[in-house]
Coordinates of C-alpha atoms and ligand atoms in Angstrom, one line a residue:
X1 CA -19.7 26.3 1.1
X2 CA -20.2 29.9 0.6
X3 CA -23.5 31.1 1.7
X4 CA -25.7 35.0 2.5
X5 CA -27.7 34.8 5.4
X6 CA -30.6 37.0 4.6
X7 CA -28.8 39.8 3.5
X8 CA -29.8 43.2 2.7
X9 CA -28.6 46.2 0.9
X10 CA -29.2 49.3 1.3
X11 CA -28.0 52.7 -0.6
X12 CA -29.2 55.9 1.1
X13 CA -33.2 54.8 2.0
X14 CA -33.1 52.6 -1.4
X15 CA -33.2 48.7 -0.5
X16 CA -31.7 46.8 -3.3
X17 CA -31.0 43.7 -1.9
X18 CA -33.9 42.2 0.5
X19 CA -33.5 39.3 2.8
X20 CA -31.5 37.1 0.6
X21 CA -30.3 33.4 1.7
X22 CA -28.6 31.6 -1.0
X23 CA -25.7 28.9 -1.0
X24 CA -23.2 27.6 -3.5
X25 CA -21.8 24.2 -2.7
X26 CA -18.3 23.0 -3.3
X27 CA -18.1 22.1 -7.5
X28 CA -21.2 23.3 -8.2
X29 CA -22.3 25.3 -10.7
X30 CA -25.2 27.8 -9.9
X31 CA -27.1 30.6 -12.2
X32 CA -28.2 33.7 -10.2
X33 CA -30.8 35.2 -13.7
X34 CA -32.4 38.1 -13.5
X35 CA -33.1 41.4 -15.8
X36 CA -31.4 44.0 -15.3
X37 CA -31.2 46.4 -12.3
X38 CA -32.3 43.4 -10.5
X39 CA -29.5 43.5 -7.9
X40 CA -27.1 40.7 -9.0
X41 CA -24.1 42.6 -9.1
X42 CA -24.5 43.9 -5.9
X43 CA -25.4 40.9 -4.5
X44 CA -21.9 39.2 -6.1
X45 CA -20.0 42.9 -4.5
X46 CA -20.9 41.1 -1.1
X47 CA -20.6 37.4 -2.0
X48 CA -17.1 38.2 -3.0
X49 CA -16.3 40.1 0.1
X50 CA -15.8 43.4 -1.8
X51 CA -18.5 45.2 -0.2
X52 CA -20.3 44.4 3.1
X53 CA -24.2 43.9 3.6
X54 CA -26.3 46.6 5.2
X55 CA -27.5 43.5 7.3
X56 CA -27.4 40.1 7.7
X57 CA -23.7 38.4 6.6
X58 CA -21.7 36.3 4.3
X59 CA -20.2 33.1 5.4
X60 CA -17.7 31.0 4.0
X61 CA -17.2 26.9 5.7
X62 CA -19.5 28.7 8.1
X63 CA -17.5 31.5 9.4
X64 CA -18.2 35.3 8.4
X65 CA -16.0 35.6 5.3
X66 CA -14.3 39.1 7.1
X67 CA -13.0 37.1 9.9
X68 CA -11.4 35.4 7.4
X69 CA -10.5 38.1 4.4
X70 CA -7.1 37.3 3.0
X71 CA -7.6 33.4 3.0
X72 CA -10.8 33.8 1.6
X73 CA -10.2 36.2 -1.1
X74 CA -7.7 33.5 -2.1
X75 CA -10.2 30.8 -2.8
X76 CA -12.3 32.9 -4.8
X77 CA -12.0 34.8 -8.6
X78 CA -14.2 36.9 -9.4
X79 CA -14.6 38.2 -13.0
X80 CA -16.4 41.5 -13.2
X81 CA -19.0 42.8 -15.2
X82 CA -16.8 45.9 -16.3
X83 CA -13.4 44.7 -17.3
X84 CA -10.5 45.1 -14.5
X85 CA -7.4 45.0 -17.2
X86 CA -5.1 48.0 -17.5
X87 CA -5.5 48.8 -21.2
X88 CA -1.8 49.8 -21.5
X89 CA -0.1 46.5 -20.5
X90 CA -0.1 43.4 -23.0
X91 CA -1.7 40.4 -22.5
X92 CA 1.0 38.8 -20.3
X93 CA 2.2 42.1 -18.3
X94 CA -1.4 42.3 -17.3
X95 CA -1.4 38.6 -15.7
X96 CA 2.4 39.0 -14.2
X97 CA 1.1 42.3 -12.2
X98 CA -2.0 40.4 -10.9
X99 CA 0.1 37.5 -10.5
X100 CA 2.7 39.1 -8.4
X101 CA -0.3 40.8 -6.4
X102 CA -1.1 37.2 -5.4
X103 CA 2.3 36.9 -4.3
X104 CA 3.3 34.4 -7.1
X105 CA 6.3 35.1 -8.8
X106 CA 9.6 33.2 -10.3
X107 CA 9.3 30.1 -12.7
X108 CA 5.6 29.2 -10.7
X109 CA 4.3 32.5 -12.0
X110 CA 5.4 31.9 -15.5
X111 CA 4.3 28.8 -15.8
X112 CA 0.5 29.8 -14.6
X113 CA 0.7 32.6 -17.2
X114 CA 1.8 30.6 -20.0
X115 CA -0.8 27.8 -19.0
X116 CA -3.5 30.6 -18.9
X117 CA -2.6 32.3 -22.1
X118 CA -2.8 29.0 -24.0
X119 CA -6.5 28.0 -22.2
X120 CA -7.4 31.5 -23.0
X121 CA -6.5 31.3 -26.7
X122 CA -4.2 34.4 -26.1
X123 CA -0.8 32.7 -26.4
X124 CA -0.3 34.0 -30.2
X125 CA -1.3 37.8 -28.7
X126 CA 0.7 37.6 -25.6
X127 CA 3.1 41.0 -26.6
X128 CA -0.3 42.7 -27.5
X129 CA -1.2 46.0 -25.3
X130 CA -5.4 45.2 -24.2
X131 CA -5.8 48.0 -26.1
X132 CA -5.8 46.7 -29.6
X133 CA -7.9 43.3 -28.4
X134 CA -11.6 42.8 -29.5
X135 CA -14.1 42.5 -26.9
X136 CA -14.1 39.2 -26.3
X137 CA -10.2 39.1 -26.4
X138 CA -10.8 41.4 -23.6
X139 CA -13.1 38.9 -21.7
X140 CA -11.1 35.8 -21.9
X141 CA -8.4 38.0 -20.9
X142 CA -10.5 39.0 -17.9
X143 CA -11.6 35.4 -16.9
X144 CA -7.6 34.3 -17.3
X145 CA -6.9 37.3 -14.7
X146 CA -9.5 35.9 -12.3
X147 CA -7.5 32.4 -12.4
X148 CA -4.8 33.1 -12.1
X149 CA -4.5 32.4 -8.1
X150 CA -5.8 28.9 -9.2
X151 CA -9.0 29.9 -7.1
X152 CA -11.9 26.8 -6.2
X153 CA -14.9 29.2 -6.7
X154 CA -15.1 31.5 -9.7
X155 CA -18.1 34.1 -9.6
X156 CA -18.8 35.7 -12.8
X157 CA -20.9 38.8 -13.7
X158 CA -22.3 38.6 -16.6
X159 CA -18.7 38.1 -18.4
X160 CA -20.4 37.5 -22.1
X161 CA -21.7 41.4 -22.2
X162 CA -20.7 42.8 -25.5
X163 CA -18.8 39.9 -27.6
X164 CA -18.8 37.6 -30.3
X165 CA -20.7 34.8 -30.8
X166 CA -17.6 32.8 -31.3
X167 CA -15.5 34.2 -28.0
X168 CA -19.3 33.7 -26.1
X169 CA -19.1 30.0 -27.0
X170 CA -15.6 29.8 -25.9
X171 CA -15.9 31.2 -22.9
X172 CA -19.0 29.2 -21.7
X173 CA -17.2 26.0 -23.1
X174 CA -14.3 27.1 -21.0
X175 CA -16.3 27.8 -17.8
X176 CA -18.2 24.2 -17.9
X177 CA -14.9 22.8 -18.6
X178 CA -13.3 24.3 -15.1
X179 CA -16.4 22.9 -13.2
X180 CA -16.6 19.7 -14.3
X181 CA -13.0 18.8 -15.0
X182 CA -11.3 21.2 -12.8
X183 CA -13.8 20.9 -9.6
X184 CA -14.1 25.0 -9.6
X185 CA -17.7 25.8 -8.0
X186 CA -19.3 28.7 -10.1
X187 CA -21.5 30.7 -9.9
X188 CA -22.9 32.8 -13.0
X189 CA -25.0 35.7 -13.2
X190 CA -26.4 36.4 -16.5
X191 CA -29.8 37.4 -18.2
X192 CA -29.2 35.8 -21.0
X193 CA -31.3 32.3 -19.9
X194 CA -30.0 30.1 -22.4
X195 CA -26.2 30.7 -20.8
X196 CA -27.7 29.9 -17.6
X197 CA -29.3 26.6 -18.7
X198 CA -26.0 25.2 -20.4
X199 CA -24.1 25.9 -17.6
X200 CA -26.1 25.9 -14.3
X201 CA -27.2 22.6 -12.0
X202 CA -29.4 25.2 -9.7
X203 CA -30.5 28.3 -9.9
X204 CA -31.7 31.6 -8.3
X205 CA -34.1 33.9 -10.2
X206 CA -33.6 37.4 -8.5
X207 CA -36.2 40.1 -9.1
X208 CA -36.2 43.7 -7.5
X209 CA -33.3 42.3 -4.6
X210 CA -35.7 39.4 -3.6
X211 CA -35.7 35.8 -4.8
X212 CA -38.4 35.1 -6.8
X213 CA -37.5 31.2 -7.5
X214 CA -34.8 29.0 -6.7
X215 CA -34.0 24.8 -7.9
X216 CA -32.9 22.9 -10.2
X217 CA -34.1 23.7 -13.6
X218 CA -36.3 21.2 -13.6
X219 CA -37.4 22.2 -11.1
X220 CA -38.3 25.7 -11.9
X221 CA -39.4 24.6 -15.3
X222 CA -42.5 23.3 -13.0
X223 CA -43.4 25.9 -11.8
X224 CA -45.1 26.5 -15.4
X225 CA -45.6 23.0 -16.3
X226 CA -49.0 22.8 -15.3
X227 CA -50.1 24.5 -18.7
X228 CA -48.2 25.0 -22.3
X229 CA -46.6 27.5 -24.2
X230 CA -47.2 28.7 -27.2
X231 CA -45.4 30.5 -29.7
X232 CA -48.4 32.1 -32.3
X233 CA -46.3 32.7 -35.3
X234 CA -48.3 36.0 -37.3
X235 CA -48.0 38.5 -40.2
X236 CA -47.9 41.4 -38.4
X237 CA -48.5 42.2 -34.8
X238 CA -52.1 43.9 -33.8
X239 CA -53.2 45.7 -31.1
X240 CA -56.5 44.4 -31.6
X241 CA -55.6 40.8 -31.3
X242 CA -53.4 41.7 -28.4
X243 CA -56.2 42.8 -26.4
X244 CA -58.2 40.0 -27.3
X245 CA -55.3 37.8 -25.7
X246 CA -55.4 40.2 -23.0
X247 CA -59.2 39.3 -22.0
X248 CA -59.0 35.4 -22.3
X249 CA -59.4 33.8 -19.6
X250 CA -57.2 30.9 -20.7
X251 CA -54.1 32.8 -21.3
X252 CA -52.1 33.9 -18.1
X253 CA -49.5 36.0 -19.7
X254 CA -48.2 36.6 -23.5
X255 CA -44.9 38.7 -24.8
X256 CA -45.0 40.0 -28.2
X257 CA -41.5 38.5 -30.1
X258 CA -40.5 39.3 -33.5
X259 CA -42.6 36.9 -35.0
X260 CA -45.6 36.9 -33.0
X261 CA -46.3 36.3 -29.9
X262 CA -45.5 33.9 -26.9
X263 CA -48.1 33.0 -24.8
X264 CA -48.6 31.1 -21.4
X265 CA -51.2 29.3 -20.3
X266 CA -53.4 27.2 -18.0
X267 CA -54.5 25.0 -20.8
X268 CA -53.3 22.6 -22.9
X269 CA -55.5 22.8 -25.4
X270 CA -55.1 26.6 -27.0
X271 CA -54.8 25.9 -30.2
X272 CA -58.6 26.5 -31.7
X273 CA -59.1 29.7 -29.6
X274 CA -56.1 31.2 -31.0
X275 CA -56.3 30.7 -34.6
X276 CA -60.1 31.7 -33.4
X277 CA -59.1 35.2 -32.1
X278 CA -56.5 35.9 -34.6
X279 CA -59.0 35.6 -37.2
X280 CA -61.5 37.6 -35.7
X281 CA -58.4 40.4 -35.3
X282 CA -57.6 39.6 -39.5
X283 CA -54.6 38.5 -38.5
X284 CA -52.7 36.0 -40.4
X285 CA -51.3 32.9 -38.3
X286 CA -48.1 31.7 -39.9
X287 CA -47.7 29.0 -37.2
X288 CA -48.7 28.1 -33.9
X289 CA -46.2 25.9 -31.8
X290 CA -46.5 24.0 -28.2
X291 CA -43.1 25.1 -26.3
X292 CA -41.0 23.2 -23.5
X293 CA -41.1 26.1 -20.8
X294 CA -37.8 28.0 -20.8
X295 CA -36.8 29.9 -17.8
X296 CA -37.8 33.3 -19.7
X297 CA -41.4 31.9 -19.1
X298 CA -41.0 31.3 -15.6
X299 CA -39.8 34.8 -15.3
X300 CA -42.8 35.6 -17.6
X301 CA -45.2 33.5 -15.6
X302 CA -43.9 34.6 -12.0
X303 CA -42.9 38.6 -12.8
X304 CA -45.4 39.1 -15.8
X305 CA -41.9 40.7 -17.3
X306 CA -39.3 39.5 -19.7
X307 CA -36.1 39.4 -18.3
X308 CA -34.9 41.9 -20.7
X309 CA -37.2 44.2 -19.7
Ligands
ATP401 N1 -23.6 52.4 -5.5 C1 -24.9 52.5 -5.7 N2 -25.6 53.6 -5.3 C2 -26.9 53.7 -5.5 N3 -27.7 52.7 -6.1 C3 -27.0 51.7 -6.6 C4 -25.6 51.5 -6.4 N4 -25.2 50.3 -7.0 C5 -26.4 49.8 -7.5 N5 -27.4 50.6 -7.3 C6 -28.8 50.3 -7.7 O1 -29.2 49.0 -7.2 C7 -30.0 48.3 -8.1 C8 -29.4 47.0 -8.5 O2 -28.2 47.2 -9.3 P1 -27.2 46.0 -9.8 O3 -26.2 46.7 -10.6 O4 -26.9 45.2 -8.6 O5 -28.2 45.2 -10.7 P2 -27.9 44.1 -11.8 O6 -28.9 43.0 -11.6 O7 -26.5 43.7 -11.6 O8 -28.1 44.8 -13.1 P3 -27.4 44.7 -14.5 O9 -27.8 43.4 -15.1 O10 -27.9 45.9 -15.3 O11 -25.9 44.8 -14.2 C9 -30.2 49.3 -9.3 O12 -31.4 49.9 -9.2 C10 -29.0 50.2 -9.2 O13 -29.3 51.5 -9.7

């Protein structure tokens, strides 16, 4: 089990990181969500044992994971939010050098590279520099790097930034595919909720370096269960009707969204008042829908902020 006992970051007088306990269980996968500047990525920095908490500590099996540094940093990979891949080396030189940093070498190596290429999708780009690779090339190259020490926990930081719908499918397909048939225990930051859902058993919602909620989704999804959501479909948006929503006393919170607005509330029974008030604002309602709560409106309902803010 790897596990933070209420640790805190600090840069300069700045505290990013605030009293956080969280734990990730062997073959488990867990989403740590947030928006960004929330902390995650420093919060991973010291769950990965690459930088060290201003206080409290990070244990691994229940030891402090720097009593413990070179055997731990063998159990876990950790693919980065910026992409650790010299740009210069192809596909395969690239996994050789952090291969051989591992100590692997000889046939073993070659036959973890080859293995990785071809669960990668590389294997046909393999004499490519990095250089000429599209962006999600790049990123399955970077998830290949982090396995390639055939580590049990994989930490990922937001590893879809920037790609292509079809290499983000891949890659999540991959990732679910090394927790449940290869036992890896992940954990996987993202603000994108949807990833988080698909892949995640628990989760952590970090706001500001504190967490804000933590569960299974189910869980979480309680938290706003005790009302509905809505999803007003309009025209066009209007400042008048949004201050209308503003002032009911029904309605707890409401993001404006393309087309219209989405709106939590206490009640289950919304859907009179707001054709009501959008008429009164001449506003025309395209469609009003009741929602299953996703975990944007929890972060909605506990933050009052999107998590792409
Ligand atoms: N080395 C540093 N020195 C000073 N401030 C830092 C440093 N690293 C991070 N921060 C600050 O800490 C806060 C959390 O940053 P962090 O990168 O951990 O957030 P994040 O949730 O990963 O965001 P994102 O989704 O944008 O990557 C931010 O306000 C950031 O500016």
């Amino acid at each position: 089990m790897l596990e933070t006992e209420r640790v805190e970051k600090s840069f300069g007088s700045i505290k990013v990181i605030k009293e956080v306990g969280l734990y990730l269980k062997q073959g488990e996968a867990v989403g740590l969500l947030g928006p960004n500047g929330a902390g995650k990525s420093t919060l991973i920095d010291m769950l990965s044992s690459l930088s060290k908490p201003t206080k409290g500590q990070v244990l691994f099996n229940g030891k402090p994971v720097f009593s413990q540094l070179s055997s731990f940093r063998n159990r876990i990979g950790v693919v980065p939010q910026e992409l650790a891949l010299y740009m210069e080396l192809t596909a395969e030189e690239n996994l050789m050098f952090f291969g051989k940093a591992y100590q692997l070498k000889g046939a073993k190596l070659k036959q973890k590279v080859d293995q990785l290429l071809n669960q990668v999708e590389l294997n046909d780009r393999r004499k490519d520099k990095v250089s000429t690779f599209s962006g999600g090339m790049k990123r399955r190259l970077n998830l290949a790097v982090a396995l390639i020490h055939d580590p049990d926990y994989l930490i990922l930081d937001e590893p879809t930034v920037g790609i292509d719908p079809h290499s983000r499918r891949y890659l999540l397909d991959l990732i679910k595919k090394l927790q449940v048939e290869d036992n890896k225990t992940v954990l996987y930051t993202s603000h994108y909720m949807e990833e988080v859902e698909f892949l995640c058993d628990r989760l952590y919602v970090l706001d500001r370096g504190s967490i804000i909620a933590a569960g299974t989704q189910e869980e979480i999804k309680h938290i706003v269960n005790q009302g509905s959501t809505y999803h007003l479909m309009v025209e066009s948006s209007s400042q008048e009707l949004e201050l209308a929503l503003t002032a009911h006393d029904k309605i707890e919170r409401f993001i404006q969204q393309d087309d219209g607005y989405r709106i939590v509330s206490y009640s289950n029974d919304l859907f009179e008042d707001l054709i009501q008030l959008a008429s009164e604002a001449n506003v025309r309602v395209q469609g009003i829908r009741v929602q299953e709560p996703t975990l944007e409106d929890v972060f909605l309902h506990l933050t009052g902020r999107s998590l792409r803010d």
